[in-house]
Short mmCIF file of C-alpha atoms in Angstrom, two decimals:
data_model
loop_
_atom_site.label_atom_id
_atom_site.label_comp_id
_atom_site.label_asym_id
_atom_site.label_seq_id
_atom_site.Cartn_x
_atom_site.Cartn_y
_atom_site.Cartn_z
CA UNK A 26 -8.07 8.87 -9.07
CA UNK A 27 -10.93 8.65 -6.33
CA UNK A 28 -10.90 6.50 -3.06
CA UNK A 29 -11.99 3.65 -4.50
CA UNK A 30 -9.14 3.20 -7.19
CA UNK A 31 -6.48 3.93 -4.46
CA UNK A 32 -7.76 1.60 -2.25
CA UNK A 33 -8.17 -1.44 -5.12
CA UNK A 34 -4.73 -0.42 -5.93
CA UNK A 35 -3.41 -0.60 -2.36
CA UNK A 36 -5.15 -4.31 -2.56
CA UNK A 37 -3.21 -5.43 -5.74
CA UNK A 38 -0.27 -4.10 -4.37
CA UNK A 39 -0.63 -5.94 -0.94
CA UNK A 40 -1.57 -9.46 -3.14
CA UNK A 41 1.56 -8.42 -5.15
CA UNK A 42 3.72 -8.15 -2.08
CA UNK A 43 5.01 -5.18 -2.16
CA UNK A 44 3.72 -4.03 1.69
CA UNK A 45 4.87 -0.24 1.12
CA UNK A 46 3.21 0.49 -2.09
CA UNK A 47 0.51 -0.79 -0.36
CA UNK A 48 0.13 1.12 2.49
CA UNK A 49 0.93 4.06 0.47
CA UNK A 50 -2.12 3.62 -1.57
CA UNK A 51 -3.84 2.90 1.70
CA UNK A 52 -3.15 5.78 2.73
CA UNK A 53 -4.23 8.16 0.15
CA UNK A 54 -7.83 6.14 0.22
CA UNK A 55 -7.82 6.75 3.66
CA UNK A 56 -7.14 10.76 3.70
CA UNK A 57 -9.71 11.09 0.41
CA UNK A 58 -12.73 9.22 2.80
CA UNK A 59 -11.09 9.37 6.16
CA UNK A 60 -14.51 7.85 7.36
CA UNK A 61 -14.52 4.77 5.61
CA UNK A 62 -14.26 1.96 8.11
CA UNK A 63 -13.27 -0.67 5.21
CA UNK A 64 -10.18 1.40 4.06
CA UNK A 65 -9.15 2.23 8.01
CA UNK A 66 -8.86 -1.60 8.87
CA UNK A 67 -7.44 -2.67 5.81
CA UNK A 68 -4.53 -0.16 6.77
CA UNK A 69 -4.55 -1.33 10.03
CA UNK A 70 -4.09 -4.64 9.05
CA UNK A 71 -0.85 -3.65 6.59
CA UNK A 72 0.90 -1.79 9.35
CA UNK A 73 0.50 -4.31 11.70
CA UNK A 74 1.91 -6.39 9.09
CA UNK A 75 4.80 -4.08 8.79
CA UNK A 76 5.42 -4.18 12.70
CA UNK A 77 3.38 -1.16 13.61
CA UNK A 78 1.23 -2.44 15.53
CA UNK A 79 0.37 0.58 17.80
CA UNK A 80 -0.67 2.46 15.07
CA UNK A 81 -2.26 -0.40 13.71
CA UNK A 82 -4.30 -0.41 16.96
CA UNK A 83 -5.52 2.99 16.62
CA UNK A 84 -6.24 2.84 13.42
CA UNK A 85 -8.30 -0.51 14.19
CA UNK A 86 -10.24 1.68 16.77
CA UNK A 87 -11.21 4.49 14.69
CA UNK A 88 -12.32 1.73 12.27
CA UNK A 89 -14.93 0.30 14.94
CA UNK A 90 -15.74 3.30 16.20
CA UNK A 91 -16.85 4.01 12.75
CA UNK A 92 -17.93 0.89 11.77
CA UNK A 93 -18.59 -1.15 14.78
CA UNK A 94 -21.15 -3.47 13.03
CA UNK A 95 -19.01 -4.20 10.17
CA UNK A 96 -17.64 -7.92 9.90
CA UNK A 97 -14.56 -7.44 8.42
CA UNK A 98 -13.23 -4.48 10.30
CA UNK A 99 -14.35 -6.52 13.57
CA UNK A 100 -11.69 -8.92 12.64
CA UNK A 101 -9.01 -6.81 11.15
CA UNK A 102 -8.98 -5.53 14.98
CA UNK A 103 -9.25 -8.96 16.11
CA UNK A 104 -6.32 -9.58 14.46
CA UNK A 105 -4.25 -6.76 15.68
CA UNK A 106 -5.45 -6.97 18.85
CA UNK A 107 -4.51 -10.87 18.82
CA UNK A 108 -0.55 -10.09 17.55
CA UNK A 109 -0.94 -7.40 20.52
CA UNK A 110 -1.14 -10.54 22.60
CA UNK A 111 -4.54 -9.46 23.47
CA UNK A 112 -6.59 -12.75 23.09
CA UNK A 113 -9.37 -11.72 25.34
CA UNK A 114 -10.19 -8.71 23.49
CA UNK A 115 -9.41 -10.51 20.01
CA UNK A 116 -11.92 -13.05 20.91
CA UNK A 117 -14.89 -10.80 21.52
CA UNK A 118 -14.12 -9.14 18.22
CA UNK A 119 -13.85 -12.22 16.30
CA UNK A 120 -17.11 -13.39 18.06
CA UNK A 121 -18.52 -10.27 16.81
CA UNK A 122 -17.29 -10.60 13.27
CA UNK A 123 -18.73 -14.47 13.32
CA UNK A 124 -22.13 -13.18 14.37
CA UNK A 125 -22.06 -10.54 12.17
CA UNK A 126 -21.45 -12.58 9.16
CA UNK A 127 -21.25 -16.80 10.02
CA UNK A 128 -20.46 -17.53 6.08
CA UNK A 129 -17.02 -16.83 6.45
CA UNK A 130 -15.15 -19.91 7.48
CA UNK A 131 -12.13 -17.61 8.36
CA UNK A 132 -13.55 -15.66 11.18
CA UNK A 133 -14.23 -18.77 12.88
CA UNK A 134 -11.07 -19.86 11.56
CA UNK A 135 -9.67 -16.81 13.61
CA UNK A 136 -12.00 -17.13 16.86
CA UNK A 137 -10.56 -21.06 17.26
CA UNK A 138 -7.24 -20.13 17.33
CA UNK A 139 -7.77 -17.39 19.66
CA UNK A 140 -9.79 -19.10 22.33
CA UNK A 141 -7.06 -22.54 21.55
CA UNK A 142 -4.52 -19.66 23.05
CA UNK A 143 -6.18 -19.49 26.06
CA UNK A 144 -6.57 -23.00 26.37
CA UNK A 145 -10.03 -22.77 26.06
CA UNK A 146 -10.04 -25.83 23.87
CA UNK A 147 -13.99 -26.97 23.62
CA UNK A 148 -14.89 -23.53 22.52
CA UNK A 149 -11.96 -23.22 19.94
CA UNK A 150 -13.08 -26.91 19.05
CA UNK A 151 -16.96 -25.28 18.45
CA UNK A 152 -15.45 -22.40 16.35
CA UNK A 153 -13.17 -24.61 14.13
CA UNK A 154 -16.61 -26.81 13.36
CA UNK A 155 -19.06 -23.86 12.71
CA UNK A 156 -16.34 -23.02 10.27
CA UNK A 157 -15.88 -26.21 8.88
CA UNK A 158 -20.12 -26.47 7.92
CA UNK A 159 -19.62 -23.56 5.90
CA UNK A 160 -16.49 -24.88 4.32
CA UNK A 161 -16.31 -28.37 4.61
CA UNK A 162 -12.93 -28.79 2.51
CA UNK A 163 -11.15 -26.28 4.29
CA UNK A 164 -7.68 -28.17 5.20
CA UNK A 165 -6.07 -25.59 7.77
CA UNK A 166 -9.97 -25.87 9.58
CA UNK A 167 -9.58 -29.69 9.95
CA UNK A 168 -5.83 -29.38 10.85
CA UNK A 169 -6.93 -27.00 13.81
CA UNK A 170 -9.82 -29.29 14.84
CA UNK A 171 -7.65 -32.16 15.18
CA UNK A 172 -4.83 -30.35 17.04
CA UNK A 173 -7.67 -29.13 19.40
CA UNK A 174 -9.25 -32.53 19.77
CA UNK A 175 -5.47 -33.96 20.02
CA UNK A 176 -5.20 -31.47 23.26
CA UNK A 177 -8.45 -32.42 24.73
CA UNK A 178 -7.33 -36.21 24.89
CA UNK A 179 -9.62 -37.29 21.67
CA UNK A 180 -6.69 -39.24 19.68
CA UNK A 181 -9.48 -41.01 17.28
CA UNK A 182 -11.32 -37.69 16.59
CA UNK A 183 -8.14 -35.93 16.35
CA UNK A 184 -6.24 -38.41 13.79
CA UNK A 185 -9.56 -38.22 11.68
CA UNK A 186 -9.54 -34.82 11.26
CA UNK A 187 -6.02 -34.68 10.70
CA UNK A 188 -6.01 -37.52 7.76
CA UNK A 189 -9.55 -35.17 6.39
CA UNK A 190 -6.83 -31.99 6.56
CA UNK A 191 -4.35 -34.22 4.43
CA UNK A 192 -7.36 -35.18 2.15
CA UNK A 193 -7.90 -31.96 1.20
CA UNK A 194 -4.73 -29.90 0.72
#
């Protein structure tokens, strides 16, 4: 089997559950095309996911080292670097991953509740709507909004956001 098929079958096995498989067939996708910045951060992500996240670090870094101007290895590191209680590195990389690629409602998803942890509320509250114009049914988007909004004293804003996050779960 070639990188490609270890690494879709380190994805199923991840969906599936089953973490270790997983990071096995990480792994051997990894040592076939050691430079692949895609395969690096996805097994970054599953061994910070198993608690590892120091290797999961390093692995993150050699992915953006490698792949600095790809979107989803940007926030793979965010992240890590985010459940290494680094926000203020995890927001610059999920600022990078947003401008890389602003159709995905979850990096802004990502960059909201990073900049919310530093109680930087009206950017988070910016984030949470760029991500809500590219998916304007996305519940856990609205939910965010209005517990941002709730925080910066908007009750009406916040309670319509939060009945709009009801709406569409």
């Amino acid at each position: 089997m070639d990188s490609t098929g270890f690494f879709e079958r380190g994805c199923e096995a991840r969906d599936g559950g089953d973490a270790r498989r997983a990071e096995s067939f990480f792994e051997e996708a990894v040592r076939l095309e050691p430079d692949n910045p895609v395969y690096l951060a996805e097994l970054g992500l599953l061994k910070s996911e198993l608690g590892l996240d120091e290797d999961a670090l390093s692995i993150l870094e050699r992915a953006v080292s490698l792949g600095p101007e790809t979107a989803a290895v940007q926030s793979g590191y965010g992240i890590v670097l985010f459940r290494c209680g680094r926000s203020e590195d995890a927001v610059s990389a999920f600022e990078h991953a947003a401008a890389l690629n602003p159709d995905v409602p979850e990096y802004w998803e990502n960059l909201g509740l990073a900049l919310a942890s530093l109680n930087r509320f009206s950017e988070s509250d910016e984030a949470f709507s760029r991500g809500l114009e590219v998916s304007p049914d996305s519940a856990d988007l609205w939910h965010h909004k209005g517990t941002v909004l709730s925080a910066l004293g908007f009750r009406g804003r916040a309670l319509h956001c939060f009945r709009n996050a009801e709406r569409f779960r």
